[in-house]
Coordinates of C-alpha atoms and ligand atoms in Angstrom, one line a residue:
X1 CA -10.8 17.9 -6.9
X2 CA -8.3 19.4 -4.7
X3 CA -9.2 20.1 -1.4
X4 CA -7.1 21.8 2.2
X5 CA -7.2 20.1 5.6
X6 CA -10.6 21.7 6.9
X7 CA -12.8 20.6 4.2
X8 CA -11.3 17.1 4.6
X9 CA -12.3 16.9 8.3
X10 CA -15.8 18.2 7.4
X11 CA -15.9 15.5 4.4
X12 CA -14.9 12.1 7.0
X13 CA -17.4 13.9 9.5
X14 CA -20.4 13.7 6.7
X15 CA -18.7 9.9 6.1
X16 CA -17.5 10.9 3.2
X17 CA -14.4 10.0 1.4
X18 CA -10.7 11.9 1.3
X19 CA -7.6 10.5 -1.0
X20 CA -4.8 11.6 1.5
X21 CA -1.1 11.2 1.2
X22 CA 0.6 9.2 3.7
X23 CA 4.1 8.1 3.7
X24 CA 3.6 5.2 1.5
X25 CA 1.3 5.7 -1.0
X26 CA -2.1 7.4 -1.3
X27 CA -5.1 6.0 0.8
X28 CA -8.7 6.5 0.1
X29 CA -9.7 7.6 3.6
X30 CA -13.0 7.1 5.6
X31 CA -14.4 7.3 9.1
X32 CA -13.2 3.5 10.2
X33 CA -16.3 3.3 12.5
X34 CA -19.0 4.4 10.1
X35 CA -20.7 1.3 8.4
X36 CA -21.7 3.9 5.3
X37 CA -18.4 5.0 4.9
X38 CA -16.5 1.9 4.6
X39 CA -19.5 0.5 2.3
X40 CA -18.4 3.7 -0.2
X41 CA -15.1 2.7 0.2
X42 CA -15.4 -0.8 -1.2
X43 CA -18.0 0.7 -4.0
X44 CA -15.5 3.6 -4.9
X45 CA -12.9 1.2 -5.4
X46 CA -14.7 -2.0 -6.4
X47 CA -12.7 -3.8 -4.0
X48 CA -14.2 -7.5 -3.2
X49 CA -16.2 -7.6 -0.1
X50 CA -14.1 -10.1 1.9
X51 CA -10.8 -7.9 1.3
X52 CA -11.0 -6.3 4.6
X53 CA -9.3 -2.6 5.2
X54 CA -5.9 -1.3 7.2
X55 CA -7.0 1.0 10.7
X56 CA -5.2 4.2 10.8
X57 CA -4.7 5.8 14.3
X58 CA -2.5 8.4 15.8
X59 CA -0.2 6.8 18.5
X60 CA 0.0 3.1 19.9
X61 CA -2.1 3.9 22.9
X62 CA -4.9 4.5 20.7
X63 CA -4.4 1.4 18.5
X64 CA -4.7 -0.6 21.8
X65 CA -8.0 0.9 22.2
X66 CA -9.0 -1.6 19.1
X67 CA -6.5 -4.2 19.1
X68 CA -4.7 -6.7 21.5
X69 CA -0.8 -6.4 21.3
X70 CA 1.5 -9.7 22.4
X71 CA 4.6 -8.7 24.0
X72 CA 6.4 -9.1 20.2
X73 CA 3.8 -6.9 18.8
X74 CA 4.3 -4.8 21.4
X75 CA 8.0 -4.3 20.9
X76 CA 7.6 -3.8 17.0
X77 CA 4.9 -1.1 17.4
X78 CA 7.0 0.7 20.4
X79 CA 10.0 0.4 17.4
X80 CA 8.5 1.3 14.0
X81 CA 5.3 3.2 14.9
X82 CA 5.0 6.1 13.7
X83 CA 5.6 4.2 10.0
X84 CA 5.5 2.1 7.3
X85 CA 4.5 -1.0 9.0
X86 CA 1.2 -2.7 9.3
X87 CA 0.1 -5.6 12.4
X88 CA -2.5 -7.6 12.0
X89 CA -3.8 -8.2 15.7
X90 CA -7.2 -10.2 17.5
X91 CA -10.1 -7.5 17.3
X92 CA -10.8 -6.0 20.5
X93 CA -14.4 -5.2 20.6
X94 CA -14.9 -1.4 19.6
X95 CA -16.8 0.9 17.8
X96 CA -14.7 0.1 14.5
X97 CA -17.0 -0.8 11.5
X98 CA -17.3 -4.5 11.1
X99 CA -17.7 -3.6 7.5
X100 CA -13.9 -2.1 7.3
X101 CA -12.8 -5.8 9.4
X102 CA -14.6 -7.6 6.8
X103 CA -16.2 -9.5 9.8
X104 CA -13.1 -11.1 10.8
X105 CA -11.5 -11.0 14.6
X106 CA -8.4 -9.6 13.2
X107 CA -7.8 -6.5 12.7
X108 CA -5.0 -4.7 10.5
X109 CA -4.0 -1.4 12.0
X110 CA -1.2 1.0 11.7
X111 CA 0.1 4.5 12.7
X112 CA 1.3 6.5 10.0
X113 CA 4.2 8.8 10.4
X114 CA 3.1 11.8 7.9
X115 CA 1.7 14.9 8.7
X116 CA -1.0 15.3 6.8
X117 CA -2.9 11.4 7.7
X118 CA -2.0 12.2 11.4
X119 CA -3.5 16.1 11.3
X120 CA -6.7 14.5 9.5
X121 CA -7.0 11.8 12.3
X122 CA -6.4 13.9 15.0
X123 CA -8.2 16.8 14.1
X124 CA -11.3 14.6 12.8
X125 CA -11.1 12.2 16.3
X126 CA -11.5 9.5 14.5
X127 CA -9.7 6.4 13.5
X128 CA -9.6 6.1 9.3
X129 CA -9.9 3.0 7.2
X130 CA -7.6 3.3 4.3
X131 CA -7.0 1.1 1.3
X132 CA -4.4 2.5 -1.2
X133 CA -6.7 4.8 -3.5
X134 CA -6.8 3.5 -6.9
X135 CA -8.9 0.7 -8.2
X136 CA -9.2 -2.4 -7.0
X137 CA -6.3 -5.0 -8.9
X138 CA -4.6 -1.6 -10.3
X139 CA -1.7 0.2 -9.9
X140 CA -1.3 2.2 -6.5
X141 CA -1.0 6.0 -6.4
X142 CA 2.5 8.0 -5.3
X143 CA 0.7 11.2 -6.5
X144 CA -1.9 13.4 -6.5
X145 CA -2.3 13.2 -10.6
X146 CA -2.3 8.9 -10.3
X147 CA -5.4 9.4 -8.0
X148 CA -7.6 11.9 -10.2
X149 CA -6.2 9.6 -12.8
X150 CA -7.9 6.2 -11.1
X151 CA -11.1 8.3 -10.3
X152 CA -11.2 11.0 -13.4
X153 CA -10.9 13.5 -10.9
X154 CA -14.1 12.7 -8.8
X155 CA -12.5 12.1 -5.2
X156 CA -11.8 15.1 -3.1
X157 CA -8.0 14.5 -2.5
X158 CA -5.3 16.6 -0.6
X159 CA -2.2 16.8 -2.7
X160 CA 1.4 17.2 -1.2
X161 CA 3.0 15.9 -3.9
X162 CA 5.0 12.5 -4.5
X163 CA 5.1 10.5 -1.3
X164 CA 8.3 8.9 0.1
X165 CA 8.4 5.3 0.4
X166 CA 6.7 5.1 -2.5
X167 CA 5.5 1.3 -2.2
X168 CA 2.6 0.1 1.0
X169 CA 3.2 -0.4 4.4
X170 CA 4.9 -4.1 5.8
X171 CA 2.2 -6.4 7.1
X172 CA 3.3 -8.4 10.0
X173 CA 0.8 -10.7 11.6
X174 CA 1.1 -10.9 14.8
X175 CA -1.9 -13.2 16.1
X176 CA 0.6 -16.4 16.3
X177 CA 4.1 -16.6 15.6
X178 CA 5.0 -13.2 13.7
X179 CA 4.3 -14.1 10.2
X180 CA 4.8 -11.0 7.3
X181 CA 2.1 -11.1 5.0
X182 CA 3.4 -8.8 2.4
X183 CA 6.9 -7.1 1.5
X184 CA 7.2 -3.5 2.0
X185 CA 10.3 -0.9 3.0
X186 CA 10.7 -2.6 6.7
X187 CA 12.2 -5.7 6.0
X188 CA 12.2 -9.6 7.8
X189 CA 15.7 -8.8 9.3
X190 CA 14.3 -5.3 10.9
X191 CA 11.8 -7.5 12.7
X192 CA 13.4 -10.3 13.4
X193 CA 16.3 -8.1 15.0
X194 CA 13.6 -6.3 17.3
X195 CA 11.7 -9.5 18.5
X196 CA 15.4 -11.5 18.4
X197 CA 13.3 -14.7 17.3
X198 CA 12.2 -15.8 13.4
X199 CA 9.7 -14.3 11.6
X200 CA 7.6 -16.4 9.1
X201 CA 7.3 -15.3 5.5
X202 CA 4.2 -16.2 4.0
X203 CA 4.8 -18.0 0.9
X204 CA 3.6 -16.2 -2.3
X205 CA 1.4 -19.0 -3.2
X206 CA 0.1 -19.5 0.6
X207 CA -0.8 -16.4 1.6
X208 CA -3.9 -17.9 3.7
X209 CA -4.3 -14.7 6.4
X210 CA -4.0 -12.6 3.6
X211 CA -7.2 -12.0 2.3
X212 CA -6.3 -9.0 -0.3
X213 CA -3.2 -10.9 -0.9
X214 CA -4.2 -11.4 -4.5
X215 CA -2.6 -12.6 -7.3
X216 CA -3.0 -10.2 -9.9
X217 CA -2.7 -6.5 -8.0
X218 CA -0.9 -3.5 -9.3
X219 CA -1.4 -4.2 -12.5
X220 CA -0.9 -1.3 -15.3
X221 CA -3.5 -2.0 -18.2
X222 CA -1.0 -3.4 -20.8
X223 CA 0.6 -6.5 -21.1
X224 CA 3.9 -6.8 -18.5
X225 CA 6.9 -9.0 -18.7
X226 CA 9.4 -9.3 -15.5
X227 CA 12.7 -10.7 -15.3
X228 CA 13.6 -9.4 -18.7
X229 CA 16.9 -10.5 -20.7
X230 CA 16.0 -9.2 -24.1
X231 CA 13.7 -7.0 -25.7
X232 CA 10.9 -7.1 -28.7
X233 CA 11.3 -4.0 -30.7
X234 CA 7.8 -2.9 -30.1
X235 CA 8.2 -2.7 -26.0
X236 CA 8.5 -0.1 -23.5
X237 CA 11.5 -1.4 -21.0
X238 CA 12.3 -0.3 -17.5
X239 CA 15.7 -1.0 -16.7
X240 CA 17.3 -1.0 -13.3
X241 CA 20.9 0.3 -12.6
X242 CA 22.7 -0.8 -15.6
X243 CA 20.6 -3.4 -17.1
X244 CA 20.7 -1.3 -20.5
X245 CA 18.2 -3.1 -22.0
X246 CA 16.6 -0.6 -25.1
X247 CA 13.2 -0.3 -26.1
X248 CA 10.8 1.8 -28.3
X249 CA 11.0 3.8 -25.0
X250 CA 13.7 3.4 -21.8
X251 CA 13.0 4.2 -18.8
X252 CA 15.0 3.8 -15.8
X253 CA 13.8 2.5 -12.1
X254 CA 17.2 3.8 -10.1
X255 CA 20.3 4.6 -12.8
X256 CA 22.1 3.9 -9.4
X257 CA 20.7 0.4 -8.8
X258 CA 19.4 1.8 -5.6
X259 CA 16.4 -0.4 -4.4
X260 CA 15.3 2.2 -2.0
X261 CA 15.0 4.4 -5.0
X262 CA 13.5 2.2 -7.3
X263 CA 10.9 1.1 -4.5
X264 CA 9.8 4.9 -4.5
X265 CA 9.5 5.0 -8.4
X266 CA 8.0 1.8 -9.0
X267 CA 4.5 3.2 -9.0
X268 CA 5.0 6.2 -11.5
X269 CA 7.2 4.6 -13.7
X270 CA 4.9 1.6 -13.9
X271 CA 2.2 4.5 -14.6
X272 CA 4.5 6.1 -17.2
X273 CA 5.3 2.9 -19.1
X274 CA 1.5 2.0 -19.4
X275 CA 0.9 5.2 -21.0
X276 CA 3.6 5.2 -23.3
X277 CA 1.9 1.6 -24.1
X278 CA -1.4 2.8 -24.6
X279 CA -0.5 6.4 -26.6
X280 CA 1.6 4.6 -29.3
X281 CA -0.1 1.4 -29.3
X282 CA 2.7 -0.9 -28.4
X283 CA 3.1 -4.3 -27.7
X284 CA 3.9 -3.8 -23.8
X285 CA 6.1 -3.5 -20.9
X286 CA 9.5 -5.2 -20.4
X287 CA 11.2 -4.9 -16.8
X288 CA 14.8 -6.0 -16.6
X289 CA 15.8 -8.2 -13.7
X290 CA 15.8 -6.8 -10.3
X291 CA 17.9 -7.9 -7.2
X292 CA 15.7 -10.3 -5.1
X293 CA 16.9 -8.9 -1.8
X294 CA 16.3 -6.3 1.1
X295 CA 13.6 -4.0 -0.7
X296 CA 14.4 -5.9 -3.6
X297 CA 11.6 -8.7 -2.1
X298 CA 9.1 -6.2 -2.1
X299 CA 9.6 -4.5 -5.9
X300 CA 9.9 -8.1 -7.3
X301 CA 6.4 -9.3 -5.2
X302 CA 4.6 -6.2 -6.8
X303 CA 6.2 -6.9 -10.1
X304 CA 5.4 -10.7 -9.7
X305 CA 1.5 -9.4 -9.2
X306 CA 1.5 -6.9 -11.9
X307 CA 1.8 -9.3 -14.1
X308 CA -0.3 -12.6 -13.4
Ligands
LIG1 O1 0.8 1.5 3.1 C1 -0.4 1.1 3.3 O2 -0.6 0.2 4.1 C2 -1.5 1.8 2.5 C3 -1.6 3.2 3.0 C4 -2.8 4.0 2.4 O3 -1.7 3.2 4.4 N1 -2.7 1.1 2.6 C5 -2.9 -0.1 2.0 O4 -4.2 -0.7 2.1 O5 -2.0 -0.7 1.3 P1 -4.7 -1.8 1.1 O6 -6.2 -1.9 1.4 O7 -4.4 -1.5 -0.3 O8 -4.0 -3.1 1.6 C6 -4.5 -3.7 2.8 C7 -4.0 -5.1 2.9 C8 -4.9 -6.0 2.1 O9 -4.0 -6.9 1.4 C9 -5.7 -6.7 3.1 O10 -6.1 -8.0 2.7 C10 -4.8 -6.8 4.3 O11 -4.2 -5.5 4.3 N2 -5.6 -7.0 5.5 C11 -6.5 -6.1 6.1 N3 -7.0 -6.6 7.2 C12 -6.4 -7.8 7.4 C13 -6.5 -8.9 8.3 N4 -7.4 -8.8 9.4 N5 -5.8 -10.0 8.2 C14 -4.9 -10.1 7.2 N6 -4.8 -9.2 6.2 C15 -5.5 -8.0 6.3
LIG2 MG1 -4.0 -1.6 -2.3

């Protein structure tokens, strides 16, 4: 169900829920300091209890309003705010949900850069909780369509189309020593650039502050094999630049071999493959290898997760 900017502040105020686009990927938006509306959001998406939700706010000044800020997180939020980049902070004590905190004294917030998230938090006055809006363990949404898809079409969504980054925000966690919880379009050497010191990167196995850092996650509903050399006849492949691996069906993350590219198409090609899967009852999905650098950390985490 399709729905315009008006009826969207009217559905946070009655703690209802919104799919909303942001620069990243779709979130399932509620009123972050309503206990009923981040319950819905965990029943909506069946999302474990103890996976706690990202804060969205307007500006910096606001997020301080909920969260402590070091001097490093400090300087990455006065850098990369508005955008894809997510801190995980000590709680201040506010009128946030401790329902959308998962009762922890950390908090993960961020300020989105895209029109639509900031219009609905500003015009609603109030800070959203926002988990990417699909179901729990599956594949995240880049559209409109993957969202009516993961809900047959019962969540009130406003559409504007494909969204840019195409993969979630960068999770730094700023309560010690900067550590980066999970891979996204800002890389390690942005941050380690603004804050001129290291930045820990949790290990994939680690992943202790993580909570939602689960193993399987973005998984499409199909068997998926990563790091591809070869192909079984009966599997749909997804090749990068010129890996020209060939399948029942080809598809192609970035004919370029352009990770910033691919990152944005991961999502609906990942979407596209499963159905091709599912439709003509095949065997399952085959991803060539991808570079394990720059944005390339982040595809090959997802990929890594889609198919534990
Ligand atoms: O790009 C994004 O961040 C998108 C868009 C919609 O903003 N949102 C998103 O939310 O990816 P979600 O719920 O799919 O992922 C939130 C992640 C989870 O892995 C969760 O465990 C982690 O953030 N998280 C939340 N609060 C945390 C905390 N206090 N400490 C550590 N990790 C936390
Ligand atoms: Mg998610």
């Amino acid at each position: 169900m399709f729905v315009d900017l008006k009826k969207s502040v009217e559905l946070i105020l009655a703690q209802k829920l919104v799919a909303v686009p942001t620069e990243t990927v779709y979130g399932l938006a509620g009123d972050a300091t309503s206990d009923e509306a981040c319950e819905l959001i965990y029943q909506v998406k069946n999302r474990p209890k103890f996976n706690p939700l990202i804060i969205h706010v307007s500006s910096l000044v606001e997020a301080e309003k909920y969260a402590i800020f070091n001097d490093d997180a400090k300087k990455i939020a006065l850098e990369l705010w508005p955008g894809p980049l997510t801190l995980v902070l000590p709680k201040k004590n506010s009128n946030i949900s401790d329902v959308a905190t998962a009762g922890l004294d950390t908090i993960a917030i961020r300020v989105p850069s895209h029109e639509i998230i900031q219009n609905l938090i500003l015009k609603s006055g109030k800070p959203l909780a926002a988990p990417s809006a699909n179901i729990s363990s599956r594949i995240s949404p880049t559209s409109a369509e993957h969202v009516n898809k993961s809900f047959n079409g019962e969540i009130a969504i406003i559409d504007d189309g494909k969204t840019i980054y195409g993969i979630e925000s960068t999770i730094i966690d700023c309560t010690g020593t900067p550590t980066l919880l999970r891979h996204g379009f800002i890389t390690e050497d942005v941050i380690t650039d603004i804050i001129s010191h290291q930045v820990i990167v949790a290990s994939s196995i680690a992943k202790i502050n993580a909570p939602g850092m689960l193993k399987k996650h973005y998984s499409p509903l199909c068997p998926i094999r990563i790091n591809a050399d070869s192909i079984n006849h009966d599997e749909v492949v997804i090749n990068f630049g010129d890996s020209g691996l060939i399948g029942t069906e080809s598809l192609n993350l970035s004919e370029s071999g352009d990770l910033i590219e691919a990152a944005a198409n991961l999502y609906s090609i990942l979407q596209e493959a499963e159905d091709l899967v599912l439709s003509n009852n095949l065997a399952g999905i085959a991803v060539a290898r991808i570079p394990n650098h720059q944005i390339g950390l982040a595809i090959n985490d997802k990929l890594e997760r889609a198919s534990a």
